Amino acid sequence: MKTHQPKLKPLFSCGFFRYCTQSVLSPTTPNPPPPLPISDPPPPQPHSESSSSSNTSQSFTQWRFSHTPISTTNDPSPETTQIHHKPPPPPPPPPPVIISDLHELFHVAELQFSTNSDNMKPIYMLQHSLVNPRAAAEGGELVSCPPAVMRGVLGCLKDKALTKPATKVLLALCLGESNRHVAVEEGAVGKVVEALVDLDGGAVAERALAALELLCTVAEGAAELRAHALVGPMMVEVMRRMETTRGRENAIGILAVVFGGNGGDAVGFAPQEEVARVVMLAMQGDCSARGRRKGAQLLKMLQENERLDVSQEVGDEGL
């Protein structure tokens, strides 16, 4: 009795494996069927999977770019700006205005000081023009600074933003003897002394002291300096905080003018002991030979006028 067993279905449904399953020899099959003709399989499509992946990636990329909003602003991200886009360099400052002819220079400066509330343009024009060698060669000593221009320069001493160029211009003008008289008549001595109160011991204070020492070569300027109530305490403080050798030298020269006058106007309020002490400290430190000579003359003046026993002070300081 034959038992009917269920036929197993092939695991694969392709034609190639169907042929393999049908061509298997069975012991119960006496005459196996003739083999099926083998035909060449269709050529496989190479890289079908990669092509599908690339097509999918391309479609996704196109969808991505088509759905990405386009930025219309020119403000890139900080990272992109830092890495790829360097900021453009700042534009160069405008060239300074230089007028070699002193007649024209003072005329233009007078107009600008009188018509403009901002003194930055005329003071910088004077600075750049007066340091130009051609100006001194063409103008010479015969050209005096007009009083209106001198008043404008002295007015800039009170402005902290313009103090630096103002001291440069004032010192350059005071190199001419005629300009010193103009400056003294416009009250330059008192204005420089008041400006020194707020200045540190750097180059700006050094130029102010140099201009003040030149102003003291005028008799009226020296008399005004001795009569100023702040000159004694102010010069002592300036000597203490002065950092430059030339500044100490100028300060000692100004003190020599104060205490070397015939009238002795500064005796009543100037602290002679403090003056002698700061002068000797300056002479012991970084001081020029000219400054040491001025200091020795000043100490001799104090001793001769019996204002201070300098020998005792010198012995205490070790000089």
C-alpha positions as semicolon CSV with decimal commas, in nm:
position;residue;x (nm);y (nm);z (nm)
1;M;0,000;0,000;0,000
2;K;0,146;0,325;-0,106
3;T;0,136;0,615;0,121
4;H;0,091;0,954;-0,036
5;Q;0,339;1,197;0,100
6;P;0,291;1,563;0,036
7;K;0,519;1,700;-0,223
8;L;0,767;1,950;-0,100
9;K;0,761;2,278;-0,279
10;P;1,093;2,403;-0,393
11;L;1,246;2,668;-0,176
12;F;1,326;2,885;-0,474
13;S;1,104;2,974;-0,758
14;C;1,363;3,076;-1,010
15;G;1,401;2,875;-1,324
16;F;1,754;2,771;-1,258
17;F;1,681;2,605;-0,925
18;R;1,363;2,453;-1,066
19;Y;1,576;2,278;-1,318
20;C;1,805;2,154;-1,046
21;T;1,518;2,013;-0,843
22;Q;1,359;1,843;-1,138
23;S;1,679;1,688;-1,265
24;V;1,763;1,513;-0,943
25;L;1,773;1,135;-1,002
26;S;1,537;0,933;-0,799
27;P;1,577;0,561;-0,735
28;T;1,209;0,508;-0,812
29;T;1,226;0,676;-1,149
30;P;1,347;0,425;-1,409
31;N;1,365;0,661;-1,697
32;P;1,459;1,007;-1,601
33;P;1,321;1,278;-1,822
34;P;1,554;1,422;-2,073
35;P;1,739;1,726;-1,954
36;L;1,594;2,054;-2,045
37;P;1,792;2,261;-2,286
38;I;2,006;2,508;-2,107
39;S;1,960;2,852;-2,244
40;D;2,186;3,138;-2,165
41;P;2,046;3,333;-1,877
42;P;1,970;3,697;-1,943
43;P;2,266;3,919;-1,884
44;P;2,255;4,053;-1,533
45;Q;2,222;4,424;-1,487
46;P;2,546;4,528;-1,327
47;H;2,539;4,735;-1,010
48;S;2,163;4,737;-0,999
49;E;2,169;4,791;-0,623
50;S;2,427;5,070;-0,634
51;S;2,245;5,233;-0,922
52;S;1,927;5,225;-0,723
53;S;2,108;5,370;-0,424
54;S;2,265;5,645;-0,634
55;N;1,929;5,725;-0,790
56;T;1,775;5,741;-0,445
57;S;2,059;5,960;-0,317
58;Q;2,031;6,187;-0,616
59;S;1,657;6,216;-0,569
60;F;1,705;6,296;-0,201
61;T;1,968;6,557;-0,281
62;Q;1,744;6,720;-0,535
63;W;1,459;6,720;-0,286
64;R;1,686;6,861;-0,020
65;F;1,808;7,151;-0,231
66;S;1,463;7,215;-0,367
67;H;1,326;7,241;-0,012
68;T;1,616;7,439;0,135
69;P;1,526;7,809;0,175
70;I;1,761;8,045;-0,003
71;S;1,901;8,310;0,229
72;T;1,884;8,661;0,091
73;T;2,089;8,818;0,366
74;N;2,462;8,880;0,348
75;D;2,521;8,797;0,713
76;P;2,710;8,465;0,725
77;S;2,744;8,260;1,036
78;P;3,029;8,350;1,273
79;E;3,208;8,022;1,205
80;T;3,198;8,074;0,830
81;T;3,314;8,430;0,868
82;Q;3,601;8,329;1,089
83;I;3,722;8,045;0,871
84;H;3,643;8,136;0,514
85;H;3,566;8,507;0,503
86;K;3,815;8,750;0,656
87;P;3,682;9,097;0,732
88;P;3,819;9,365;0,502
89;P;4,092;9,585;0,649
90;P;3,984;9,925;0,777
91;P;4,027;10,210;0,532
92;P;4,346;10,411;0,577
93;P;4,315;10,746;0,755
94;P;4,296;11,051;0,535
95;P;4,628;11,217;0,462
96;P;4,714;11,505;0,694
97;V;4,678;11,859;0,570
98;I;5,023;12,017;0,545
99;I;5,064;12,384;0,457
100;S;5,428;12,485;0,414
101;D;5,364;12,859;0,387
102;L;5,331;12,987;0,743
103;H;5,132;13,294;0,633
104;E;4,871;13,072;0,471
105;L;4,886;12,819;0,756
106;F;4,809;13,078;1,025
107;H;4,538;13,234;0,810
108;V;4,358;12,902;0,758
109;A;4,400;12,806;1,124
110;E;4,258;13,139;1,239
111;L;3,952;13,092;1,020
112;Q;3,895;12,739;1,146
113;F;3,938;12,832;1,512
114;S;3,692;13,120;1,477
115;T;3,423;12,941;1,273
116;N;3,431;12,580;1,400
117;S;3,337;12,462;1,746
118;D;3,553;12,152;1,697
119;N;3,922;12,241;1,727
120;M;4,051;11,900;1,618
121;K;4,100;11,989;1,253
122;P;4,300;12,312;1,301
123;I;4,518;12,179;1,585
124;Y;4,618;11,870;1,385
125;M;4,677;12,082;1,077
126;L;4,914;12,300;1,280
127;Q;5,087;11,995;1,422
128;H;5,153;11,834;1,084
129;S;5,256;12,161;0,923
130;L;5,488;12,292;1,193
131;V;5,691;11,970;1,209
132;N;5,740;11,986;0,832
133;P;6,097;12,101;0,757
134;R;5,978;12,295;0,453
135;A;5,764;12,519;0,673
136;A;6,059;12,641;0,874
137;A;6,268;12,689;0,559
138;E;6,004;12,890;0,376
139;G;5,846;13,077;0,667
140;G;6,147;13,152;0,882
141;E;6,154;13,349;1,205
142;L;5,983;13,657;1,060
143;V;5,633;13,502;1,069
144;S;5,473;13,546;1,410
145;C;5,174;13,348;1,530
146;P;4,856;13,560;1,534
147;P;4,700;13,606;1,880
148;A;4,377;13,436;1,766
149;V;4,568;13,122;1,665
150;M;4,763;13,124;1,993
151;R;4,437;13,151;2,187
152;G;4,299;12,853;1,996
153;V;4,610;12,644;2,071
154;L;4,600;12,732;2,442
155;G;4,230;12,650;2,452
156;C;4,307;12,296;2,334
157;L;4,518;12,235;2,646
158;K;4,198;12,199;2,849
159;D;4,063;11,929;2,619
160;K;4,208;11,591;2,719
161;A;4,159;11,456;2,367
162;L;4,363;11,744;2,220
163;T;4,626;11,795;2,490
164;K;4,887;11,588;2,308
165;P;4,881;11,779;1,975
166;A;4,836;12,109;2,160
167;T;5,159;12,063;2,357
168;K;5,343;11,976;2,035
169;V;5,215;12,289;1,861
170;L;5,283;12,514;2,159
171;L;5,641;12,389;2,196
172;A;5,704;12,434;1,824
173;L;5,568;12,790;1,839
174;C;5,768;12,878;2,149
175;L;6,090;12,797;1,968
176;G;6,045;13,137;1,803
177;E;6,118;13,431;2,031
178;S;5,844;13,648;1,887
179;N;5,587;13,375;1,950
180;R;5,688;13,355;2,317
181;H;5,583;13,716;2,367
182;V;5,252;13,645;2,195
183;A;5,196;13,341;2,415
184;V;5,275;13,529;2,737
185;E;5,037;13,807;2,640
186;E;4,762;13,546;2,586
187;G;4,813;13,398;2,935
188;A;5,005;13,087;2,829
189;V;5,199;13,057;3,157
190;G;4,893;13,016;3,376
191;K;4,719;12,783;3,131
192;V;5,021;12,555;3,104
193;V;5,057;12,540;3,484
194;E;4,689;12,447;3,519
195;A;4,721;12,184;3,247
196;L;5,023;12,025;3,421
197;V;4,808;11,943;3,724
198;D;4,617;11,677;3,525
199;L;4,909;11,542;3,321
200;D;5,108;11,233;3,408
201;G;5,485;11,212;3,395
202;G;5,510;11,111;3,030
203;A;5,599;11,280;2,705
204;V;5,301;11,519;2,710
205;A;5,406;11,663;3,046
206;E;5,766;11,683;2,924
207;R;5,665;11,899;2,626
208;A;5,451;12,120;2,847
209;L;5,743;12,175;3,085
210;A;5,977;12,253;2,795
211;A;5,732;12,513;2,661
212;L;5,690;12,662;3,010
213;E;6,067;12,691;3,054
214;L;6,091;12,874;2,721
215;L;5,812;13,107;2,828
216;C;6,013;13,189;3,140
217;T;6,287;13,340;2,922
218;V;6,047;13,632;2,874
219;A;6,059;13,863;3,176
220;E;5,682;13,894;3,193
221;G;5,647;13,516;3,174
222;A;5,892;13,457;3,462
223;A;5,712;13,716;3,676
224;E;5,376;13,556;3,605
225;L;5,515;13,215;3,695
226;R;5,647;13,335;4,033
227;A;5,313;13,500;4,110
228;H;5,108;13,187;4,035
229;A;4,969;13,028;4,349
230;L;4,996;12,669;4,223
231;V;5,349;12,674;4,090
232;G;5,525;12,562;4,412
233;P;5,311;12,261;4,510
234;M;5,247;12,172;4,145
235;M;5,617;12,161;4,052
236;V;5,697;11,945;4,354
237;E;5,428;11,696;4,250
238;V;5,544;11,704;3,887
239;M;5,902;11,632;3,997
240;R;5,784;11,330;4,193
241;R;5,592;11,168;3,910
242;M;5,814;11,275;3,620
243;E;5,945;10,970;3,432
244;T;6,170;11,118;3,162
245;T;6,517;11,264;3,202
246;R;6,441;11,570;2,992
247;G;6,125;11,633;3,191
248;R;6,319;11,639;3,520
249;E;6,570;11,874;3,366
250;N;6,298;12,115;3,252
251;A;6,127;12,100;3,591
252;I;6,452;12,186;3,772
253;G;6,503;12,476;3,532
254;I;6,153;12,610;3,607
255;L;6,215;12,584;3,982
256;A;6,541;12,772;3,934
257;V;6,344;13,050;3,766
258;V;6,091;13,054;4,050
259;F;6,346;13,077;4,331
260;G;6,605;13,279;4,141
261;G;6,400;13,596;4,100
262;N;6,507;13,916;4,265
263;G;6,167;13,976;4,417
264;G;6,141;13,638;4,584
265;D;5,768;13,625;4,523
266;A;5,752;13,248;4,575
267;V;5,900;13,250;4,924
268;G;5,570;13,276;5,105
269;F;5,402;12,964;4,974
270;A;5,660;12,740;4,802
271;P;5,768;12,445;5,024
272;Q;6,146;12,497;5,016
273;E;6,226;12,176;5,206
274;E;6,017;11,968;4,968
275;V;6,175;12,144;4,671
276;A;6,527;12,067;4,790
277;R;6,433;11,706;4,864
278;V;6,280;11,628;4,524
279;V;6,563;11,807;4,343
280;M;6,828;11,602;4,523
281;L;6,635;11,281;4,456
282;A;6,621;11,373;4,088
283;M;6,994;11,443;4,084
284;Q;7,064;11,105;4,244
285;G;6,851;10,922;3,989
286;D;6,843;10,930;3,611
287;C;6,931;11,293;3,544
288;S;7,123;11,457;3,262
289;A;7,441;11,656;3,313
290;R;7,255;11,977;3,233
291;G;6,988;11,887;3,486
292;R;7,254;11,824;3,753
293;R;7,408;12,165;3,687
294;K;7,066;12,331;3,715
295;G;6,995;12,141;4,035
296;A;7,325;12,243;4,190
297;Q;7,253;12,607;4,101
298;L;6,908;12,582;4,257
299;L;7,039;12,433;4,581
300;K;7,304;12,705;4,594
301;M;7,033;12,971;4,551
302;L;6,837;12,830;4,842
303;Q;7,146;12,826;5,062
304;E;7,259;13,177;4,969
305;N;6,914;13,323;5,029
306;E;6,908;13,157;5,373
307;R;6,583;12,989;5,289
308;L;6,709;12,642;5,368
309;D;7,013;12,479;5,523
310;V;7,102;12,284;5,214
311;S;7,419;12,142;5,361
312;Q;7,216;11,968;5,631
313;E;6,968;11,836;5,374
314;V;7,249;11,719;5,148
315;G;7,415;11,540;5,437
316;D;7,089;11,366;5,528
317;E;7,037;11,248;5,170
318;G;7,396;11,124;5,137
319;L;7,510;11,361;4,862
